[in-house]
Amino acid sequence: MLRILITLLLLAMSVLAKPTPATNCDLSSATLVLPSNQTVLVEPQGPPSFIAVAFGVQNYTCNATSLTYSNIGAVGELFDISCLYGKDEFSSIQDHLYNAWNETPANITIQDLISVVGDKPQVLGQHYYVPDPKPTAGGPAISPKWDFTSDSERGKPDAFVIAASVGTLPAPNSTDNINWVQLKNIEGELADSVYRVDTKGGQPPTSCTAGAPLLSVKYAAKYCESRIRAVQAFADHLLFF
């Protein structure tokens, strides 16, 4: 069974292993599709320069007072799927990755899987949380970061964005899937705004026991990062996950 599950995930990742340099793909017609019956999330301006998918874990701790889980960050890997836009695989890539990833044993990491894919996927960068660089009274202590400095933008120290939420929308099947989110830049030059959409998984149980250990819940999603300011070293618009 273990071998079958790993094989399924590797098959899903094999789509990412195909050479997909964004510069060889026409993304001029690419758009971020948001639900029409909402006004919480506002569509970005212009097409993206990159499209990527990511998967990883959402991390939670148990609130001893409310006995519910509180999010304390996430860790994920971003993969370029620019050349999948407009193809059948694009709309469901996060579903296939999540389904296989969710069934993979906990001791198997994303890095383990990348290392055994024969033609390595195009890694754009990493997603994780850092201390809020501009803390405010009553505000969050940590902020999400998208970091390309070790991979696709190696050598460019400002190729990251730390962002703050400006809008949150329940995902379809929000019991299992984490919210769609729009965020704004608070530091970095990678993007002005960030969107998390097409989420799969990531939700914790509805209750917990005081003293419960840290909980990591697997998830996948697409992210859209849009840069509106004048282009310098980085892309205009970035669509991730």
PDB file of C-alpha atoms in Angstrom:
ATOM      1  CA  MET A   1       0.000   0.000   0.000  1.00  0.00           C
ATOM      2  CA  LEU A   2       2.824   2.435   0.864  1.00  0.00           C
ATOM      3  CA  ARG A   3       4.463   1.874  -2.512  1.00  0.00           C
ATOM      4  CA  ILE A   4       1.138   2.453  -4.293  1.00  0.00           C
ATOM      5  CA  LEU A   5       0.506   5.738  -2.462  1.00  0.00           C
ATOM      6  CA  ILE A   6       3.984   7.074  -3.178  1.00  0.00           C
ATOM      7  CA  THR A   7       3.631   6.043  -6.818  1.00  0.00           C
ATOM      8  CA  LEU A   8       0.348   7.958  -7.094  1.00  0.00           C
ATOM      9  CA  LEU A   9       1.921  11.113  -5.698  1.00  0.00           C
ATOM     10  CA  LEU A  10       4.949  10.782  -7.950  1.00  0.00           C
ATOM     11  CA  LEU A  11       2.649  10.407 -10.955  1.00  0.00           C
ATOM     12  CA  ALA A  12       0.871  13.616  -9.971  1.00  0.00           C
ATOM     13  CA  MET A  13       4.217  15.369  -9.522  1.00  0.00           C
ATOM     14  CA  SER A  14       5.416  14.115 -12.901  1.00  0.00           C
ATOM     15  CA  VAL A  15       3.275  16.813 -14.510  1.00  0.00           C
ATOM     16  CA  LEU A  16       5.424  19.344 -12.667  1.00  0.00           C
ATOM     17  CA  ALA A  17       8.614  17.660 -13.801  1.00  0.00           C
ATOM     18  CA  LYS A  18       8.109  18.639 -17.444  1.00  0.00           C
ATOM     19  CA  PRO A  19      10.203  21.651 -18.521  1.00  0.00           C
ATOM     20  CA  THR A  20       7.842  24.617 -18.169  1.00  0.00           C
ATOM     21  CA  PRO A  21       9.803  27.877 -18.385  1.00  0.00           C
ATOM     22  CA  ALA A  22       7.243  30.681 -18.122  1.00  0.00           C
ATOM     23  CA  THR A  23       9.000  32.678 -20.826  1.00  0.00           C
ATOM     24  CA  ASN A  24       8.006  30.002 -23.371  1.00  0.00           C
ATOM     25  CA  CYS A  25       4.301  30.126 -22.487  1.00  0.00           C
ATOM     26  CA  ASP A  26       1.735  32.734 -23.494  1.00  0.00           C
ATOM     27  CA  LEU A  27      -0.009  33.918 -20.310  1.00  0.00           C
ATOM     28  CA  SER A  28      -1.449  37.119 -21.780  1.00  0.00           C
ATOM     29  CA  SER A  29      -4.987  35.744 -21.492  1.00  0.00           C
ATOM     30  CA  ALA A  30      -4.538  34.133 -18.063  1.00  0.00           C
ATOM     31  CA  THR A  31      -6.927  35.422 -15.410  1.00  0.00           C
ATOM     32  CA  LEU A  32      -7.678  34.666 -11.787  1.00  0.00           C
ATOM     33  CA  VAL A  33     -11.273  33.411 -11.563  1.00  0.00           C
ATOM     34  CA  LEU A  34     -13.049  34.404  -8.342  1.00  0.00           C
ATOM     35  CA  PRO A  35     -16.635  33.597  -7.301  1.00  0.00           C
ATOM     36  CA  SER A  36     -19.051  36.085  -8.855  1.00  0.00           C
ATOM     37  CA  ASN A  37     -21.373  36.311  -5.850  1.00  0.00           C
ATOM     38  CA  GLN A  38     -18.875  37.962  -3.496  1.00  0.00           C
ATOM     39  CA  THR A  39     -17.113  41.297  -3.045  1.00  0.00           C
ATOM     40  CA  VAL A  40     -14.561  40.356  -0.368  1.00  0.00           C
ATOM     41  CA  LEU A  41     -11.832  39.448  -2.841  1.00  0.00           C
ATOM     42  CA  VAL A  42     -11.021  41.843  -5.707  1.00  0.00           C
ATOM     43  CA  GLU A  43      -9.490  40.512  -8.919  1.00  0.00           C
ATOM     44  CA  PRO A  44      -5.862  41.489  -9.625  1.00  0.00           C
ATOM     45  CA  GLN A  45      -5.040  43.808 -12.501  1.00  0.00           C
ATOM     46  CA  GLY A  46      -3.465  42.239 -15.579  1.00  0.00           C
ATOM     47  CA  PRO A  47      -2.261  38.730 -16.397  1.00  0.00           C
ATOM     48  CA  PRO A  48       0.315  36.779 -14.374  1.00  0.00           C
ATOM     49  CA  SER A  49       3.890  36.146 -15.422  1.00  0.00           C
ATOM     50  CA  PHE A  50       4.106  32.790 -13.641  1.00  0.00           C
ATOM     51  CA  ILE A  51       1.593  30.181 -12.567  1.00  0.00           C
ATOM     52  CA  ALA A  52       2.451  27.681  -9.863  1.00  0.00           C
ATOM     53  CA  VAL A  53       0.962  25.043  -7.593  1.00  0.00           C
ATOM     54  CA  ALA A  54       2.058  24.337  -4.042  1.00  0.00           C
ATOM     55  CA  PHE A  55       1.411  21.811  -1.341  1.00  0.00           C
ATOM     56  CA  GLY A  56       2.545  21.429   2.222  1.00  0.00           C
ATOM     57  CA  VAL A  57       1.062  21.698   5.726  1.00  0.00           C
ATOM     58  CA  GLN A  58      -0.950  24.159   7.784  1.00  0.00           C
ATOM     59  CA  ASN A  59       0.178  24.204  11.429  1.00  0.00           C
ATOM     60  CA  TYR A  60      -2.106  24.553  14.443  1.00  0.00           C
ATOM     61  CA  THR A  61      -1.949  24.702  18.222  1.00  0.00           C
ATOM     62  CA  CYS A  62      -4.777  24.053  20.674  1.00  0.00           C
ATOM     63  CA  ASN A  63      -6.257  27.084  22.433  1.00  0.00           C
ATOM     64  CA  ALA A  64      -6.609  25.949  26.049  1.00  0.00           C
ATOM     65  CA  THR A  65      -9.514  28.355  26.659  1.00  0.00           C
ATOM     66  CA  SER A  66     -11.728  27.779  23.634  1.00  0.00           C
ATOM     67  CA  LEU A  67     -10.518  24.204  23.044  1.00  0.00           C
ATOM     68  CA  THR A  68     -10.272  24.921  19.334  1.00  0.00           C
ATOM     69  CA  TYR A  69      -7.267  24.945  17.035  1.00  0.00           C
ATOM     70  CA  SER A  70      -5.517  28.220  16.147  1.00  0.00           C
ATOM     71  CA  ASN A  71      -3.378  28.575  13.030  1.00  0.00           C
ATOM     72  CA  ILE A  72       0.292  29.274  13.756  1.00  0.00           C
ATOM     73  CA  GLY A  73       1.624  29.228  10.211  1.00  0.00           C
ATOM     74  CA  ALA A  74       2.222  27.021   7.201  1.00  0.00           C
ATOM     75  CA  VAL A  75       5.042  25.515   5.171  1.00  0.00           C
ATOM     76  CA  GLY A  76       4.798  24.801   1.459  1.00  0.00           C
ATOM     77  CA  GLU A  77       6.790  24.403  -1.744  1.00  0.00           C
ATOM     78  CA  LEU A  78       5.903  26.383  -4.904  1.00  0.00           C
ATOM     79  CA  PHE A  79       6.133  24.724  -8.331  1.00  0.00           C
ATOM     80  CA  ASP A  80       5.912  26.363 -11.750  1.00  0.00           C
ATOM     81  CA  ILE A  81       2.958  25.185 -13.864  1.00  0.00           C
ATOM     82  CA  SER A  82       2.887  28.132 -16.281  1.00  0.00           C
ATOM     83  CA  CYS A  83       2.640  25.920 -19.360  1.00  0.00           C
ATOM     84  CA  LEU A  84      -0.357  24.046 -17.968  1.00  0.00           C
ATOM     85  CA  TYR A  85      -2.598  27.115 -18.215  1.00  0.00           C
ATOM     86  CA  GLY A  86      -5.366  26.455 -20.732  1.00  0.00           C
ATOM     87  CA  LYS A  87      -4.856  22.680 -20.588  1.00  0.00           C
ATOM     88  CA  ASP A  88      -7.148  20.115 -18.992  1.00  0.00           C
ATOM     89  CA  GLU A  89      -4.693  19.435 -16.147  1.00  0.00           C
ATOM     90  CA  PHE A  90      -4.651  23.039 -14.952  1.00  0.00           C
ATOM     91  CA  SER A  91      -8.037  23.187 -13.229  1.00  0.00           C
ATOM     92  CA  SER A  92      -7.526  19.988 -11.242  1.00  0.00           C
ATOM     93  CA  ILE A  93      -3.764  19.849 -10.598  1.00  0.00           C
ATOM     94  CA  GLN A  94      -4.178  20.918  -6.964  1.00  0.00           C
ATOM     95  CA  ASP A  95      -6.865  18.242  -6.462  1.00  0.00           C
ATOM     96  CA  HIS A  96      -4.673  15.425  -7.756  1.00  0.00           C
ATOM     97  CA  LEU A  97      -1.664  16.590  -5.767  1.00  0.00           C
ATOM     98  CA  TYR A  98      -3.672  16.981  -2.575  1.00  0.00           C
ATOM     99  CA  ASN A  99      -5.390  13.598  -2.865  1.00  0.00           C
ATOM    100  CA  ALA A 100      -2.087  11.800  -3.277  1.00  0.00           C
ATOM    101  CA  TRP A 101      -0.200  13.982  -0.761  1.00  0.00           C
ATOM    102  CA  ASN A 102      -2.904  13.491   1.868  1.00  0.00           C
ATOM    103  CA  GLU A 103      -2.555   9.704   1.659  1.00  0.00           C
ATOM    104  CA  THR A 104       1.243   9.730   1.790  1.00  0.00           C
ATOM    105  CA  PRO A 105       2.733   8.664   5.157  1.00  0.00           C
ATOM    106  CA  ALA A 106       3.759  11.507   7.452  1.00  0.00           C
ATOM    107  CA  ASN A 107       7.432  10.503   7.362  1.00  0.00           C
ATOM    108  CA  ILE A 108       7.582  11.223   3.601  1.00  0.00           C
ATOM    109  CA  THR A 109       8.351  14.903   2.954  1.00  0.00           C
ATOM    110  CA  ILE A 110       7.965  17.038  -0.158  1.00  0.00           C
ATOM    111  CA  GLN A 111      11.753  17.200  -0.424  1.00  0.00           C
ATOM    112  CA  ASP A 112      11.885  13.397  -0.375  1.00  0.00           C
ATOM    113  CA  LEU A 113       9.502  13.293  -3.310  1.00  0.00           C
ATOM    114  CA  ILE A 114      11.322  15.986  -5.283  1.00  0.00           C
ATOM    115  CA  SER A 115      14.572  14.081  -4.860  1.00  0.00           C
ATOM    116  CA  VAL A 116      13.181  10.918  -6.467  1.00  0.00           C
ATOM    117  CA  VAL A 117      11.351  12.519  -9.395  1.00  0.00           C
ATOM    118  CA  GLY A 118      13.647  11.786 -12.320  1.00  0.00           C
ATOM    119  CA  ASP A 119      13.151  15.140 -14.076  1.00  0.00           C
ATOM    120  CA  LYS A 120      12.982  17.551 -11.149  1.00  0.00           C
ATOM    121  CA  PRO A 121      10.042  20.001 -10.995  1.00  0.00           C
ATOM    122  CA  GLN A 122      10.642  23.707 -11.546  1.00  0.00           C
ATOM    123  CA  VAL A 123      10.669  25.003  -7.973  1.00  0.00           C
ATOM    124  CA  LEU A 124       9.826  28.705  -7.747  1.00  0.00           C
ATOM    125  CA  GLY A 125      10.353  29.059  -4.014  1.00  0.00           C
ATOM    126  CA  GLN A 126       8.972  28.419  -0.547  1.00  0.00           C
ATOM    127  CA  HIS A 127       6.024  29.610   1.518  1.00  0.00           C
ATOM    128  CA  TYR A 128       6.372  29.908   5.293  1.00  0.00           C
ATOM    129  CA  TYR A 129       5.706  32.312   8.178  1.00  0.00           C
ATOM    130  CA  VAL A 130       8.001  34.831   9.863  1.00  0.00           C
ATOM    131  CA  PRO A 131       7.633  37.325  12.748  1.00  0.00           C
ATOM    132  CA  ASP A 132       5.506  40.280  11.637  1.00  0.00           C
ATOM    133  CA  PRO A 133       8.000  42.923  10.425  1.00  0.00           C
ATOM    134  CA  LYS A 134       5.530  45.734  11.208  1.00  0.00           C
ATOM    135  CA  PRO A 135       3.675  44.624  14.341  1.00  0.00           C
ATOM    136  CA  THR A 136       0.642  46.547  15.577  1.00  0.00           C
ATOM    137  CA  ALA A 137      -1.305  46.392  18.829  1.00  0.00           C
ATOM    138  CA  GLY A 138      -3.714  43.482  18.613  1.00  0.00           C
ATOM    139  CA  GLY A 139      -2.299  42.403  15.252  1.00  0.00           C
ATOM    140  CA  PRO A 140      -0.862  38.999  14.373  1.00  0.00           C
ATOM    141  CA  ALA A 141       2.561  38.051  15.696  1.00  0.00           C
ATOM    142  CA  ILE A 142       3.515  36.257  12.475  1.00  0.00           C
ATOM    143  CA  SER A 143       3.011  36.942   8.775  1.00  0.00           C
ATOM    144  CA  PRO A 144       3.091  34.737   5.665  1.00  0.00           C
ATOM    145  CA  LYS A 145       6.100  34.961   3.365  1.00  0.00           C
ATOM    146  CA  TRP A 146       6.641  33.804  -0.232  1.00  0.00           C
ATOM    147  CA  ASP A 147      10.359  33.473  -0.852  1.00  0.00           C
ATOM    148  CA  PHE A 148      12.046  32.943  -4.232  1.00  0.00           C
ATOM    149  CA  THR A 149      15.559  33.898  -3.146  1.00  0.00           C
ATOM    150  CA  SER A 150      16.840  30.313  -2.945  1.00  0.00           C
ATOM    151  CA  ASP A 151      15.403  29.020  -6.208  1.00  0.00           C
ATOM    152  CA  SER A 152      13.950  30.804  -9.250  1.00  0.00           C
ATOM    153  CA  GLU A 153      15.261  34.245  -8.168  1.00  0.00           C
ATOM    154  CA  ARG A 154      18.524  33.089  -6.622  1.00  0.00           C
ATOM    155  CA  GLY A 155      20.887  36.007  -6.101  1.00  0.00           C
ATOM    156  CA  LYS A 156      18.090  38.578  -5.752  1.00  0.00           C
ATOM    157  CA  PRO A 157      17.762  39.297  -2.006  1.00  0.00           C
ATOM    158  CA  ASP A 158      14.480  41.228  -2.405  1.00  0.00           C
ATOM    159  CA  ALA A 159      12.708  38.434  -4.331  1.00  0.00           C
ATOM    160  CA  PHE A 160      10.203  37.775  -1.561  1.00  0.00           C
ATOM    161  CA  VAL A 161       6.964  39.197  -0.241  1.00  0.00           C
ATOM    162  CA  ILE A 162       5.651  39.293   3.332  1.00  0.00           C
ATOM    163  CA  ALA A 163       1.942  40.058   3.328  1.00  0.00           C
ATOM    164  CA  ALA A 164      -1.068  40.878   5.539  1.00  0.00           C
ATOM    165  CA  SER A 165      -4.651  39.728   4.975  1.00  0.00           C
ATOM    166  CA  VAL A 166      -7.172  42.227   3.578  1.00  0.00           C
ATOM    167  CA  GLY A 167      -9.983  39.788   2.777  1.00  0.00           C
ATOM    168  CA  THR A 168     -11.007  36.216   3.582  1.00  0.00           C
ATOM    169  CA  LEU A 169     -13.630  34.123   1.775  1.00  0.00           C
ATOM    170  CA  PRO A 170     -14.820  30.661   2.873  1.00  0.00           C
ATOM    171  CA  ALA A 171     -13.755  28.058   0.341  1.00  0.00           C
ATOM    172  CA  PRO A 172     -16.197  25.694  -1.333  1.00  0.00           C
ATOM    173  CA  ASN A 173     -16.609  22.870   1.173  1.00  0.00           C
ATOM    174  CA  SER A 174     -15.092  25.053   3.894  1.00  0.00           C
ATOM    175  CA  THR A 175     -15.367  22.225   6.422  1.00  0.00           C
ATOM    176  CA  ASP A 176     -12.384  20.555   4.770  1.00  0.00           C
ATOM    177  CA  ASN A 177     -10.753  23.339   2.735  1.00  0.00           C
ATOM    178  CA  ILE A 178      -9.032  26.429   4.143  1.00  0.00           C
ATOM    179  CA  ASN A 179     -10.262  29.893   3.175  1.00  0.00           C
ATOM    180  CA  TRP A 180      -9.446  31.779   0.011  1.00  0.00           C
ATOM    181  CA  VAL A 181      -7.484  34.898   1.005  1.00  0.00           C
ATOM    182  CA  GLN A 182      -6.370  38.224  -0.471  1.00  0.00           C
ATOM    183  CA  LEU A 183      -3.303  39.846   1.085  1.00  0.00           C
ATOM    184  CA  LYS A 184      -1.303  43.034   0.620  1.00  0.00           C
ATOM    185  CA  ASN A 185       2.446  43.563   0.599  1.00  0.00           C
ATOM    186  CA  ILE A 186       4.066  44.800   3.819  1.00  0.00           C
ATOM    187  CA  GLU A 187       7.668  43.996   2.873  1.00  0.00           C
ATOM    188  CA  GLY A 188       9.660  42.709  -0.101  1.00  0.00           C
ATOM    189  CA  GLU A 189       9.706  43.332  -3.859  1.00  0.00           C
ATOM    190  CA  LEU A 190       8.223  40.128  -5.265  1.00  0.00           C
ATOM    191  CA  ALA A 191       4.573  41.262  -5.387  1.00  0.00           C
ATOM    192  CA  ASP A 192       2.128  43.949  -4.291  1.00  0.00           C
ATOM    193  CA  SER A 193      -0.767  41.598  -3.567  1.00  0.00           C
ATOM    194  CA  VAL A 194      -1.206  37.868  -2.954  1.00  0.00           C
ATOM    195  CA  TYR A 195      -4.222  35.589  -3.363  1.00  0.00           C
ATOM    196  CA  ARG A 196      -4.731  32.056  -2.059  1.00  0.00           C
ATOM    197  CA  VAL A 197      -7.397  30.237  -4.083  1.00  0.00           C
ATOM    198  CA  ASP A 198      -8.503  26.746  -5.181  1.00  0.00           C
ATOM    199  CA  THR A 199      -7.632  25.389  -1.758  1.00  0.00           C
ATOM    200  CA  LYS A 200      -7.779  21.720  -0.855  1.00  0.00           C
ATOM    201  CA  GLY A 201      -7.583  20.458   2.715  1.00  0.00           C
ATOM    202  CA  GLY A 202      -5.751  22.239   5.527  1.00  0.00           C
ATOM    203  CA  GLN A 203      -8.632  22.473   8.004  1.00  0.00           C
ATOM    204  CA  PRO A 204      -8.093  21.147  11.555  1.00  0.00           C
ATOM    205  CA  PRO A 205     -10.680  19.247  13.638  1.00  0.00           C
ATOM    206  CA  THR A 206     -13.397  21.434  15.161  1.00  0.00           C
ATOM    207  CA  SER A 207     -12.181  20.869  18.732  1.00  0.00           C
ATOM    208  CA  CYS A 208      -9.088  19.842  20.669  1.00  0.00           C
ATOM    209  CA  THR A 209      -7.925  18.860  24.146  1.00  0.00           C
ATOM    210  CA  ALA A 210      -5.891  21.296  26.241  1.00  0.00           C
ATOM    211  CA  GLY A 211      -2.225  20.419  25.984  1.00  0.00           C
ATOM    212  CA  ALA A 212      -2.609  18.666  22.645  1.00  0.00           C
ATOM    213  CA  PRO A 213       0.620  18.643  20.585  1.00  0.00           C
ATOM    214  CA  LEU A 214       1.210  20.766  17.514  1.00  0.00           C
ATOM    215  CA  LEU A 215      -0.996  19.637  14.635  1.00  0.00           C
ATOM    216  CA  SER A 216       0.087  19.756  10.983  1.00  0.00           C
ATOM    217  CA  VAL A 217      -2.653  19.343   8.360  1.00  0.00           C
ATOM    218  CA  LYS A 218      -1.774  18.694   4.724  1.00  0.00           C
ATOM    219  CA  TYR A 219      -3.112  21.056   2.065  1.00  0.00           C
ATOM    220  CA  ALA A 220      -2.702  22.258  -1.510  1.00  0.00           C
ATOM    221  CA  ALA A 221      -3.744  25.519  -3.163  1.00  0.00           C
ATOM    222  CA  LYS A 222      -3.108  28.009  -5.932  1.00  0.00           C
ATOM    223  CA  TYR A 223      -1.676  31.432  -5.107  1.00  0.00           C
ATOM    224  CA  CYS A 224      -1.862  34.559  -7.261  1.00  0.00           C
ATOM    225  CA  GLU A 225       0.727  37.272  -6.680  1.00  0.00           C
ATOM    226  CA  SER A 226       0.313  40.531  -8.543  1.00  0.00           C
ATOM    227  CA  ARG A 227       2.851  43.327  -8.939  1.00  0.00           C
ATOM    228  CA  ILE A 228       1.254  46.614 -10.013  1.00  0.00           C
ATOM    229  CA  ARG A 229       4.228  48.943  -9.551  1.00  0.00           C
ATOM    230  CA  ALA A 230       6.743  49.568 -12.319  1.00  0.00           C
ATOM    231  CA  VAL A 231       8.673  46.459 -13.285  1.00  0.00           C
ATOM    232  CA  GLN A 232      12.298  46.336 -12.217  1.00  0.00           C
ATOM    233  CA  ALA A 233      14.019  43.050 -11.437  1.00  0.00           C
ATOM    234  CA  PHE A 234      10.899  40.937 -10.895  1.00  0.00           C
ATOM    235  CA  ALA A 235       7.790  39.794 -12.750  1.00  0.00           C
ATOM    236  CA  ASP A 236       4.635  41.919 -13.136  1.00  0.00           C
ATOM    237  CA  HIS A 237       2.161  39.331 -11.903  1.00  0.00           C
ATOM    238  CA  LEU A 238       2.692  35.965 -10.330  1.00  0.00           C
ATOM    239  CA  LEU A 239      -0.026  33.308 -10.105  1.00  0.00           C
ATOM    240  CA  PHE A 240       0.907  30.549  -7.699  1.00  0.00           C
ATOM    241  CA  PHE A 241      -0.532  27.209  -6.757  1.00  0.00           C
TER     242      PHE A 241
END
